mmCIF file of C-alpha atoms in Angstrom:
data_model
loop_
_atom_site.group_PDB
_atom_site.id
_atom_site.type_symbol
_atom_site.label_atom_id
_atom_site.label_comp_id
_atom_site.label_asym_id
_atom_site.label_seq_id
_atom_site.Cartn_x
_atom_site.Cartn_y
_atom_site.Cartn_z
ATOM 1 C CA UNK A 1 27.834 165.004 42.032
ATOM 2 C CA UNK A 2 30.592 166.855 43.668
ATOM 3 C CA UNK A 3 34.153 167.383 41.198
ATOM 4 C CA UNK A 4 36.027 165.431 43.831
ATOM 5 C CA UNK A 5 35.517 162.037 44.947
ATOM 6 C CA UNK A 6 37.023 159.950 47.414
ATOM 7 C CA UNK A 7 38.214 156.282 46.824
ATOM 8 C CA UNK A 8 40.456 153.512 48.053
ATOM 9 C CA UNK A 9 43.918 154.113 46.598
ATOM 10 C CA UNK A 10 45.065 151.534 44.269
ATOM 11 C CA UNK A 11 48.847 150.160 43.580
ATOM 12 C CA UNK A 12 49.007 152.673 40.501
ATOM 13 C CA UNK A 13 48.312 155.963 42.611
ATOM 14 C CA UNK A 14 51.432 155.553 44.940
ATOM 15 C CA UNK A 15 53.590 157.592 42.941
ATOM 16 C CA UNK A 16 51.281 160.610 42.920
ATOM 17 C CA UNK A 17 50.395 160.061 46.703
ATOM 18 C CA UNK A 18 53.846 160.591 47.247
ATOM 19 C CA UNK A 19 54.244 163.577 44.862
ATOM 20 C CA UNK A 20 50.622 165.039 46.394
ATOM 21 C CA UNK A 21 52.472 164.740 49.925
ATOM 22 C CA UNK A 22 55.820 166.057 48.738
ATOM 23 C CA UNK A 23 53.783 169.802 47.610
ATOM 24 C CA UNK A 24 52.091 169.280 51.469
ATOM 25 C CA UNK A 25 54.873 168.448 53.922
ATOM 26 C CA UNK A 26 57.859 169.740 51.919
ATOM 27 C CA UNK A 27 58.781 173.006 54.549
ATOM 28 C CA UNK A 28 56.293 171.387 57.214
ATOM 29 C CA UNK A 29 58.078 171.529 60.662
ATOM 30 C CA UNK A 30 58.712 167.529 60.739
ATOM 31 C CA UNK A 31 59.493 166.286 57.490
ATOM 32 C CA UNK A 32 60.769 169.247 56.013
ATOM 33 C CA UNK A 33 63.116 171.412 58.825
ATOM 34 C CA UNK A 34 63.645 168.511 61.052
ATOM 35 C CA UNK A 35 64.091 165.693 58.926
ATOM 36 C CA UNK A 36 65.327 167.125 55.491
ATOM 37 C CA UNK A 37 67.341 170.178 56.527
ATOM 38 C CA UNK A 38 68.931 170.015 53.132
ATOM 39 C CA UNK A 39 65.658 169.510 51.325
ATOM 40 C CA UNK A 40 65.916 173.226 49.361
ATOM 41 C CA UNK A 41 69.394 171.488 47.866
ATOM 42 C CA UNK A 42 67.957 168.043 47.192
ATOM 43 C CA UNK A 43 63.783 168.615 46.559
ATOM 44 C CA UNK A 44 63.469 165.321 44.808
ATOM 45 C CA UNK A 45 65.135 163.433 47.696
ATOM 46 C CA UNK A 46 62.074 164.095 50.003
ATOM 47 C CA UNK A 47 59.745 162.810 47.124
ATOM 48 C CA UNK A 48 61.724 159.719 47.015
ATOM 49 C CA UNK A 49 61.794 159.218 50.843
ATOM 50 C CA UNK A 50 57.872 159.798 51.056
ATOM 51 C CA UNK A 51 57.769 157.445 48.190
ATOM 52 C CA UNK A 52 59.183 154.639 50.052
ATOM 53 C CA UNK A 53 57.272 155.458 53.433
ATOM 54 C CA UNK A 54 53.839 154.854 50.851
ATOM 55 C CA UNK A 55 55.361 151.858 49.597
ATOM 56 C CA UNK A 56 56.554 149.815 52.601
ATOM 57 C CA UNK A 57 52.539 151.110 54.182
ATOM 58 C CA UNK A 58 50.611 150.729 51.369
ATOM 59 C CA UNK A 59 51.642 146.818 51.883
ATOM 60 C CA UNK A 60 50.532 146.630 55.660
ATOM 61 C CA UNK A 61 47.226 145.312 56.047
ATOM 62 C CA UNK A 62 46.682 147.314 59.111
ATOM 63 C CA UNK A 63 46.952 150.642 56.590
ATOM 64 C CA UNK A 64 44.337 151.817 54.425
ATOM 65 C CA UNK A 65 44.712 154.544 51.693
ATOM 66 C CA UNK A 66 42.547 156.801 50.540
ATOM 67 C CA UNK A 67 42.544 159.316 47.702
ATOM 68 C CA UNK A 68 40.547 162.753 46.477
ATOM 69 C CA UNK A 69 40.618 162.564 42.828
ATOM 70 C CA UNK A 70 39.079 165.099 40.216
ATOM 71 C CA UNK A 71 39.053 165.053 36.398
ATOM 72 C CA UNK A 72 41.759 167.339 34.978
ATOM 73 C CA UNK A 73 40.688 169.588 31.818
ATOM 74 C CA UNK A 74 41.779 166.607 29.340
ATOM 75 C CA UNK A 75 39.117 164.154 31.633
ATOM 76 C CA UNK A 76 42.193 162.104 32.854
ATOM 77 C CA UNK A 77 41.728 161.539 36.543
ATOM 78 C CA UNK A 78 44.285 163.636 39.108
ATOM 79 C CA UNK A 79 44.929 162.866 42.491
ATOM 80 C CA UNK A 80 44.228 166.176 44.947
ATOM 81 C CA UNK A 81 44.600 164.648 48.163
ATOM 82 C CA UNK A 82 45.836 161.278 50.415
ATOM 83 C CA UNK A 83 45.359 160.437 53.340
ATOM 84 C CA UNK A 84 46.858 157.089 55.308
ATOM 85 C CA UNK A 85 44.946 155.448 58.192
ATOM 86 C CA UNK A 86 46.273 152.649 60.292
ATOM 87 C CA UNK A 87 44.049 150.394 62.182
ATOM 88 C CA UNK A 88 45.178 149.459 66.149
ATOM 89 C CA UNK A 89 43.939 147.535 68.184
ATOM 90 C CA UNK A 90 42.594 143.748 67.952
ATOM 91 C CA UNK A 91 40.632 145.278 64.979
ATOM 92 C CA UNK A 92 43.749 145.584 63.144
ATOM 93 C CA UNK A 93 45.374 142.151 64.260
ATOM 94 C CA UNK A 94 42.613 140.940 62.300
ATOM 95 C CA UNK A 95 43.170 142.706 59.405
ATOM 96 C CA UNK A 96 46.450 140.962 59.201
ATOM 97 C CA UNK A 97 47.118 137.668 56.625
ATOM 98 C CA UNK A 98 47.785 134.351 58.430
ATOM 99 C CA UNK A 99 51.534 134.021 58.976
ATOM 100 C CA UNK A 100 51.615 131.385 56.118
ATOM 101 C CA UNK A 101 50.149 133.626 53.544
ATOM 102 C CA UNK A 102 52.850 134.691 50.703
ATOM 103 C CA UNK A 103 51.910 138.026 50.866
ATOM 104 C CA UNK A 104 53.615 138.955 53.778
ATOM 105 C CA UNK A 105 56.665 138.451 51.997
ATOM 106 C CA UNK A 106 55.652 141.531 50.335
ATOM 107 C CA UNK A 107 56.694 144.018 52.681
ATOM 108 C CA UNK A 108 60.265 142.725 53.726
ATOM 109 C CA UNK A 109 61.124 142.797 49.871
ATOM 110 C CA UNK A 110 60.475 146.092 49.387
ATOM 111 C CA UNK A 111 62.499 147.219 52.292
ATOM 112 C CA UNK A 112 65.146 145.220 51.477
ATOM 113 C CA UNK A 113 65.352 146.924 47.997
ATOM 114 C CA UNK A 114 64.735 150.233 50.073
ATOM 115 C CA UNK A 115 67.947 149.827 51.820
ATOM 116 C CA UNK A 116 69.947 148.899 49.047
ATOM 117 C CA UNK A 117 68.791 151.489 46.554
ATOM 118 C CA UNK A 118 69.702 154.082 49.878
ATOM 119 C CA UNK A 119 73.552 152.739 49.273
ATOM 120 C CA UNK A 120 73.226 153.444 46.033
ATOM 121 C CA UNK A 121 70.953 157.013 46.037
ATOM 122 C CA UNK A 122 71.119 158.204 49.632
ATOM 123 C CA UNK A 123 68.601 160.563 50.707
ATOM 124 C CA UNK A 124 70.814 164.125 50.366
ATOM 125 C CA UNK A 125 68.377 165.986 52.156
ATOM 126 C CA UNK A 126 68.125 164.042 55.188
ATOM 127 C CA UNK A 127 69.891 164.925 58.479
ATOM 128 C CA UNK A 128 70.810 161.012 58.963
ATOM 129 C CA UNK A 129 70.755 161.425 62.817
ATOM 130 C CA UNK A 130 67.115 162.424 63.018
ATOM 131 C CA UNK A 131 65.880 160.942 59.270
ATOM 132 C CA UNK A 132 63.422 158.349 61.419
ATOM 133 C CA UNK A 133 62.393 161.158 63.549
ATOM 134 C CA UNK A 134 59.159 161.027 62.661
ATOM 135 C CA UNK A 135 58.968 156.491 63.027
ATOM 136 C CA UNK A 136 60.180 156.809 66.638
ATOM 137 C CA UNK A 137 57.708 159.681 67.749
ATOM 138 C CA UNK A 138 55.109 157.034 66.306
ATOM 139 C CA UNK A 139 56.443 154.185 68.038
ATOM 140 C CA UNK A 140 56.900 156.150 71.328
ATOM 141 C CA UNK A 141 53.245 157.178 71.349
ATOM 142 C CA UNK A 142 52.209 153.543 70.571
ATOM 143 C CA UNK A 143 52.302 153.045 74.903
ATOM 144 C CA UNK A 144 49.295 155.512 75.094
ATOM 145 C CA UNK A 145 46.939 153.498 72.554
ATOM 146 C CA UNK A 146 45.347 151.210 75.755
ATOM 147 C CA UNK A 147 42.447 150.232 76.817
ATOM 148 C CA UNK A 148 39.678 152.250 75.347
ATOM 149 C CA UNK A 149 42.127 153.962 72.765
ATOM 150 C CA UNK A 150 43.269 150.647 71.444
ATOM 151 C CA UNK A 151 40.220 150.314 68.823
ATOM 152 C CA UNK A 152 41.242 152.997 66.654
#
């Protein structure tokens, strides 16, 4: 058996998703220069704004996680990798709960308490005029999943 696996991610790996993806995208062009410009000043403030991202996600049905864990020297198990993968498509409308299911409160609670903890502890490293950068490139690229590109 290989010294890495691969699983589903569960509820109690968000935090070290986050943290795994903080070492990765920290000075990558997006999240770090574009969107966190003060990120050298403020390191934890990316954590905490990749934290949320995982959060609000790992709540959307149409979003799987995955990890890569391997045992550390004292056998506890350590998260090396995450990845996120959204489902489009009529494939992932069906991956969505019924519109009556309390679940799908879920999702607006956490954002709720996103934005009000961001009153309180505002990202520092963020440029605030291009802090969604990287939502609205999604969203703009969301006309080109059609036809045979919209079961991915």
């Amino acid at each position: 058996m290989s010294q890495y696996e691969m699983r589903p991610a569960q509820l109690s790996d968000l935090t070290s998703i986050a943290r795994v993806w903080h070492r990765a995208f920290f000075d990558d062009k997006i999240i770090g220069e574009i969107m966190h410009p003060q990120r050298k000043e403020h390191p934890e403030d990316v954590y905490w704004f990749l934290l949320r991202g995982v959060r609000e996600r790992f709540w959307d049905w149409r979003h799987r996680f995955w990890v890569v864990v391997y045992n550390d020297e004292h056998g506890g198990e350590r998260i090396a990798g995450a990845a996120d993968w959204r489902r489009l498509g009529e494939g992932g409308g069906a991956m969505e709960l019924s519109t009556m299911d309390p679940r799908n409160l879920i999702v607006p609670t956490i954002r709720a308490w996103h934005n009000f903890s961001l009153h309180l502890f505002p990202n520092r490293a963020a440029d605030a005029a291009r802090s969604s950068f990287l939502d609205d490139a999604v969203a703009a690229s969301e006309q080109y999943w059609t036809g045979n590109r919209s079961e991915c």
